[in-house]
PDB file of C-alpha atoms in Angstrom:
ATOM      1  CA  MET X 225       0.000   0.000   0.000  1.00 81.00           C
ATOM      2  CA  LYS X 226       1.401   3.375  -1.009  1.00 93.00           C
ATOM      3  CA  VAL X 227       1.836   6.306   1.325  1.00 97.00           C
ATOM      4  CA  ILE X 228      -0.199   9.305   0.157  1.00 98.00           C
ATOM      5  CA  ALA X 229       1.774  12.542   0.370  1.00 98.00           C
ATOM      6  CA  LEU X 230      -0.278  15.667  -0.210  1.00 98.00           C
ATOM      7  CA  TYR X 231       1.554  18.803  -1.303  1.00 98.00           C
ATOM      8  CA  LEU X 232      -0.510  21.642   0.128  1.00 98.00           C
ATOM      9  CA  ASP X 233       0.892  24.673  -1.711  1.00 96.00           C
ATOM     10  CA  LYS X 234       0.263  25.602  -5.341  1.00 96.00           C
ATOM     11  CA  LEU X 235       3.265  24.733  -7.492  1.00 95.00           C
ATOM     12  CA  ASN X 236       4.053  25.550 -11.087  1.00 95.00           C
ATOM     13  CA  GLU X 237       4.129  22.795 -13.701  1.00 96.00           C
ATOM     14  CA  HIS X 238       7.911  22.419 -13.606  1.00 96.00           C
ATOM     15  CA  MET X 239       8.015  21.980  -9.817  1.00 95.00           C
ATOM     16  CA  GLU X 240       5.144  19.475  -9.848  1.00 96.00           C
ATOM     17  CA  ARG X 241       6.853  17.381 -12.551  1.00 96.00           C
ATOM     18  CA  MET X 242      10.122  17.439 -10.618  1.00 95.00           C
ATOM     19  CA  LEU X 243       8.438  16.299  -7.406  1.00 94.00           C
ATOM     20  CA  ILE X 244       6.505  13.531  -9.159  1.00 94.00           C
ATOM     21  CA  LYS X 245       9.668  12.312 -10.890  1.00 94.00           C
ATOM     22  CA  ARG X 246      11.754  12.278  -7.694  1.00 94.00           C
ATOM     23  CA  CYS X 247       9.257  10.477  -5.440  1.00 91.00           C
ATOM     24  CA  SER X 248       9.901   6.802  -4.837  1.00 92.00           C
ATOM     25  CA  GLU X 249       7.405   4.185  -5.973  1.00 92.00           C
ATOM     26  CA  GLU X 250       6.153   3.796  -2.383  1.00 95.00           C
ATOM     27  CA  ILE X 251       4.865   7.375  -2.368  1.00 96.00           C
ATOM     28  CA  ASP X 252       1.744   8.515  -4.182  1.00 97.00           C
ATOM     29  CA  VAL X 253       2.307  12.271  -4.373  1.00 97.00           C
ATOM     30  CA  ARG X 254      -0.825  14.320  -4.874  1.00 97.00           C
ATOM     31  CA  PHE X 255      -1.516  18.028  -4.914  1.00 98.00           C
ATOM     32  CA  PHE X 256      -4.152  19.916  -2.959  1.00 97.00           C
ATOM     33  CA  ASN X 257      -4.351  22.478  -5.769  1.00 95.00           C
ATOM     34  CA  PRO X 258      -2.709  20.775  -8.777  1.00 96.00           C
ATOM     35  CA  THR X 259      -1.347  22.335 -11.921  1.00 95.00           C
ATOM     36  CA  ILE X 260      -0.761  19.037 -13.768  1.00 95.00           C
ATOM     37  CA  GLY X 261      -0.544  16.378 -11.065  1.00 95.00           C
ATOM     38  CA  THR X 262      -3.180  14.287  -9.352  1.00 96.00           C
ATOM     39  CA  LYS X 263      -5.683  16.140  -7.167  1.00 98.00           C
ATOM     40  CA  GLY X 264      -5.464  15.040  -3.560  1.00 97.00           C
ATOM     41  CA  ASP X 265      -7.804  15.349  -0.614  1.00 97.00           C
ATOM     42  CA  LEU X 266      -6.960  16.115   3.003  1.00 98.00           C
ATOM     43  CA  LYS X 267      -8.911  13.072   4.211  1.00 98.00           C
ATOM     44  CA  ASP X 268      -6.643  10.672   2.293  1.00 98.00           C
ATOM     45  CA  ALA X 269      -3.273  12.160   3.243  1.00 98.00           C
ATOM     46  CA  ASP X 270      -0.711  10.242   5.283  1.00 98.00           C
ATOM     47  CA  ILE X 271       1.830  13.052   4.909  1.00 98.00           C
ATOM     48  CA  PHE X 272       1.467  16.787   4.362  1.00 98.00           C
ATOM     49  CA  ILE X 273       4.228  18.513   2.413  1.00 97.00           C
ATOM     50  CA  ASP X 274       4.048  22.199   3.245  1.00 97.00           C
ATOM     51  CA  THR X 275       5.825  25.377   2.223  1.00 94.00           C
ATOM     52  CA  THR X 276       3.610  28.334   3.198  1.00 94.00           C
ATOM     53  CA  PHE X 277       0.151  26.786   3.525  1.00 97.00           C
ATOM     54  CA  LYS X 278      -1.399  27.394   6.973  1.00 97.00           C
ATOM     55  CA  VAL X 279      -1.698  23.980   8.616  1.00 98.00           C
ATOM     56  CA  THR X 280      -4.287  24.778  11.249  1.00 98.00           C
ATOM     57  CA  LYS X 281      -6.133  22.564  13.714  1.00 98.00           C
ATOM     58  CA  ASN X 282      -9.015  22.282  11.209  1.00 98.00           C
ATOM     59  CA  ILE X 283      -6.673  21.197   8.404  1.00 98.00           C
ATOM     60  CA  ILE X 284      -5.042  18.598  10.663  1.00 98.00           C
ATOM     61  CA  ASP X 285      -8.464  17.337  11.808  1.00 98.00           C
ATOM     62  CA  ALA X 286      -9.515  16.931   8.164  1.00 98.00           C
ATOM     63  CA  ALA X 287      -6.698  14.393   7.698  1.00 98.00           C
ATOM     64  CA  PRO X 288      -7.515  11.410   9.962  1.00 98.00           C
ATOM     65  CA  HIS X 289      -4.599   9.298   8.607  1.00 97.00           C
ATOM     66  CA  LEU X 290      -1.981  12.044   8.967  1.00 98.00           C
ATOM     67  CA  LYS X 291       1.334  10.683  10.281  1.00 98.00           C
ATOM     68  CA  LEU X 292       3.798  13.440   9.361  1.00 98.00           C
ATOM     69  CA  ILE X 293       3.934  17.116   8.437  1.00 98.00           C
ATOM     70  CA  GLN X 294       6.997  17.703   6.255  1.00 97.00           C
ATOM     71  CA  ARG X 295       8.032  21.336   5.921  1.00 96.00           C
ATOM     72  CA  THR X 296      10.054  22.334   2.870  1.00 92.00           C
ATOM     73  CA  GLY X 297      11.791  25.022   4.900  1.00 86.00           C
ATOM     74  CA  ILE X 298      13.197  25.442   8.381  1.00 85.00           C
ATOM     75  CA  GLY X 299      10.422  27.290  10.197  1.00 88.00           C
ATOM     76  CA  VAL X 300       7.205  25.955  11.650  1.00 94.00           C
ATOM     77  CA  ASP X 301       5.327  29.235  12.094  1.00 93.00           C
ATOM     78  CA  MET X 302       2.648  28.172   9.580  1.00 95.00           C
ATOM     79  CA  VAL X 303       1.862  24.950  11.442  1.00 98.00           C
ATOM     80  CA  ASP X 304      -0.220  24.594  14.593  1.00 98.00           C
ATOM     81  CA  VAL X 305       2.657  22.911  16.415  1.00 98.00           C
ATOM     82  CA  ALA X 306       0.851  22.530  19.724  1.00 98.00           C
ATOM     83  CA  TYR X 307      -2.077  20.736  18.106  1.00 98.00           C
ATOM     84  CA  ALA X 308       0.188  18.538  15.949  1.00 98.00           C
ATOM     85  CA  ASN X 309       2.049  17.569  19.157  1.00 98.00           C
ATOM     86  CA  GLU X 310      -1.222  16.875  20.894  1.00 97.00           C
ATOM     87  CA  ARG X 311      -2.163  14.554  18.014  1.00 97.00           C
ATOM     88  CA  ARG X 312       1.360  13.044  18.133  1.00 98.00           C
ATOM     89  CA  ILE X 313       2.053  14.058  14.541  1.00 98.00           C
ATOM     90  CA  PRO X 314       5.737  14.868  14.036  1.00 98.00           C
ATOM     91  CA  ILE X 315       6.794  17.946  12.097  1.00 98.00           C
ATOM     92  CA  SER X 316       9.949  17.571  10.057  1.00 97.00           C
ATOM     93  CA  VAL X 317      11.939  20.507   8.701  1.00 94.00           C
ATOM     94  CA  CYS X 318      14.705  20.749   6.110  1.00 90.00           C
ATOM     95  CA  ARG X 319      17.407  22.174   8.345  1.00 85.00           C
ATOM     96  CA  GLY X 320      20.005  24.104   6.402  1.00 82.00           C
ATOM     97  CA  PHE X 321      18.504  23.410   2.986  1.00 81.00           C
ATOM     98  CA  ASN X 322      18.408  27.061   1.942  1.00 86.00           C
ATOM     99  CA  SER X 323      21.263  28.394   4.052  1.00 89.00           C
ATOM    100  CA  ASN X 324      23.565  28.842   1.060  1.00 91.00           C
ATOM    101  CA  ALA X 325      20.942  30.808  -0.885  1.00 92.00           C
ATOM    102  CA  VAL X 326      20.119  32.994   2.127  1.00 92.00           C
ATOM    103  CA  ALA X 327      23.817  33.655   2.785  1.00 93.00           C
ATOM    104  CA  GLU X 328      24.315  34.700  -0.844  1.00 93.00           C
ATOM    105  CA  LEU X 329      21.238  36.930  -0.650  1.00 95.00           C
ATOM    106  CA  THR X 330      22.652  38.506   2.514  1.00 93.00           C
ATOM    107  CA  ILE X 331      25.877  39.356   0.700  1.00 91.00           C
ATOM    108  CA  LEU X 332      23.866  40.699  -2.237  1.00 92.00           C
ATOM    109  CA  ASP X 333      21.888  42.895   0.165  1.00 93.00           C
ATOM    110  CA  ILE X 334      25.090  44.215   1.729  1.00 90.00           C
ATOM    111  CA  LEU X 335      26.448  45.097  -1.710  1.00 89.00           C
ATOM    112  CA  SER X 336      23.134  46.651  -2.698  1.00 91.00           C
ATOM    113  CA  LEU X 337      23.098  48.865   0.376  1.00 89.00           C
ATOM    114  CA  TYR X 338      26.730  49.904  -0.051  1.00 87.00           C
ATOM    115  CA  ARG X 339      26.187  50.781  -3.709  1.00 87.00           C
ATOM    116  CA  ARG X 340      22.685  52.277  -3.235  1.00 87.00           C
ATOM    117  CA  LEU X 341      21.365  49.999  -5.954  1.00 89.00           C
ATOM    118  CA  THR X 342      17.679  50.289  -5.107  1.00 88.00           C
ATOM    119  CA  THR X 343      17.819  54.085  -5.279  1.00 88.00           C
ATOM    120  CA  LEU X 344      19.890  54.102  -8.454  1.00 88.00           C
ATOM    121  CA  ASP X 345      17.739  51.393 -10.069  1.00 90.00           C
ATOM    122  CA  SER X 346      14.530  53.425  -9.773  1.00 91.00           C
ATOM    123  CA  ILE X 347      16.257  56.607 -10.969  1.00 91.00           C
ATOM    124  CA  THR X 348      17.829  54.842 -13.964  1.00 91.00           C
ATOM    125  CA  LYS X 349      14.460  53.287 -14.905  1.00 95.00           C
ATOM    126  CA  LYS X 350      13.084  56.834 -15.102  1.00 94.00           C
ATOM    127  CA  GLY X 351      15.730  57.534 -17.746  1.00 94.00           C
ATOM    128  CA  GLU X 352      17.983  59.570 -15.481  1.00 91.00           C
ATOM    129  CA  TRP X 353      21.704  58.881 -15.328  1.00 89.00           C
ATOM    130  CA  HIS X 354      23.311  60.280 -12.177  1.00 82.00           C
ATOM    131  CA  THR X 355      26.991  59.650 -12.762  1.00 78.00           C
ATOM    132  CA  TRP X 356      28.173  61.931  -9.944  1.00 85.00           C
ATOM    133  CA  THR X 357      25.099  62.564  -7.770  1.00 87.00           C
ATOM    134  CA  TYR X 358      25.498  59.524  -5.521  1.00 83.00           C
ATOM    135  CA  ARG X 359      29.169  58.755  -6.000  1.00 83.00           C
ATOM    136  CA  HIS X 360      30.065  60.115  -2.547  1.00 83.00           C
ATOM    137  CA  GLU X 361      27.455  57.735  -1.030  1.00 82.00           C
ATOM    138  CA  SER X 362      28.466  54.620  -2.964  1.00 80.00           C
ATOM    139  CA  TYR X 363      31.092  52.540  -1.220  1.00 82.00           C
ATOM    140  CA  GLU X 364      33.399  49.642  -1.957  1.00 81.00           C
ATOM    141  CA  ILE X 365      33.423  46.709   0.422  1.00 81.00           C
ATOM    142  CA  MET X 366      37.132  45.979   0.113  1.00 79.00           C
ATOM    143  CA  GLY X 367      38.776  46.430   3.483  1.00 79.00           C
ATOM    144  CA  LYS X 368      35.498  46.870   5.378  1.00 81.00           C
ATOM    145  CA  THR X 369      34.544  44.981   8.523  1.00 82.00           C
ATOM    146  CA  VAL X 370      31.291  43.067   8.522  1.00 82.00           C
ATOM    147  CA  GLY X 371      29.503  42.079  11.698  1.00 87.00           C
ATOM    148  CA  VAL X 372      27.467  38.879  11.606  1.00 90.00           C
ATOM    149  CA  LEU X 373      24.957  38.403  14.384  1.00 91.00           C
ATOM    150  CA  GLY X 374      24.545  34.700  14.993  1.00 88.00           C
ATOM    151  CA  ALA X 375      26.830  31.959  13.807  1.00 86.00           C
ATOM    152  CA  GLY X 376      24.274  29.358  12.817  1.00 88.00           C
ATOM    153  CA  THR X 377      24.355  27.726   9.419  1.00 89.00           C
ATOM    154  CA  ILE X 378      23.449  30.929   7.559  1.00 90.00           C
ATOM    155  CA  GLY X 379      25.766  33.173   9.602  1.00 92.00           C
ATOM    156  CA  CYS X 380      28.694  30.780   9.111  1.00 91.00           C
ATOM    157  CA  ASN X 381      28.044  30.704   5.368  1.00 91.00           C
ATOM    158  CA  VAL X 382      28.016  34.517   5.242  1.00 92.00           C
ATOM    159  CA  ILE X 383      31.316  34.600   7.132  1.00 90.00           C
ATOM    160  CA  LYS X 384      32.894  31.992   4.828  1.00 90.00           C
ATOM    161  CA  LYS X 385      31.674  33.575   1.605  1.00 87.00           C
ATOM    162  CA  SER X 386      32.554  37.124   2.565  1.00 85.00           C
ATOM    163  CA  SER X 387      35.869  36.530   4.313  1.00 80.00           C
ATOM    164  CA  SER X 388      37.926  36.730   1.114  1.00 69.00           C
ATOM    165  CA  VAL X 389      36.079  39.838  -0.096  1.00 65.00           C
ATOM    166  CA  TRP X 390      36.432  41.926   3.043  1.00 65.00           C
ATOM    167  CA  ARG X 391      40.166  41.394   3.575  1.00 59.00           C
TER     168      ARG X 391
END
């Protein structure tokens, strides 16, 4: 008998195909709101796969066979954790799965702030070219010191990736 995994969030066609292709034969992956995949129902689900969908007490109660809530991220703020615990339904997260992407985005944000890219982007899109206007407020990062608050997976990645740049 196959395990029925219900993906709760709306995915695009590419993501649905990828998930279907990568699931083992023991898993019947269905979609709560499918693009191309098989439509699933809460009442049949053994596993919820969740990204941003609010997994409330009512959603959990609608799935009498539910044995696991699998988050595709690291947080559980969209899941009624207390009620899942009460029902003895474990919640699994993907610890560290996006830490590289978040660290890179952090470095991008630092560069954007130092170079005033958001301000200059909107001005340039208006057809204005301010070669000298913001030059005194646009900085290089070479030789600067960066403070990282927290040395978890993301913080450590920021430190590693930026250490050669800020020397």
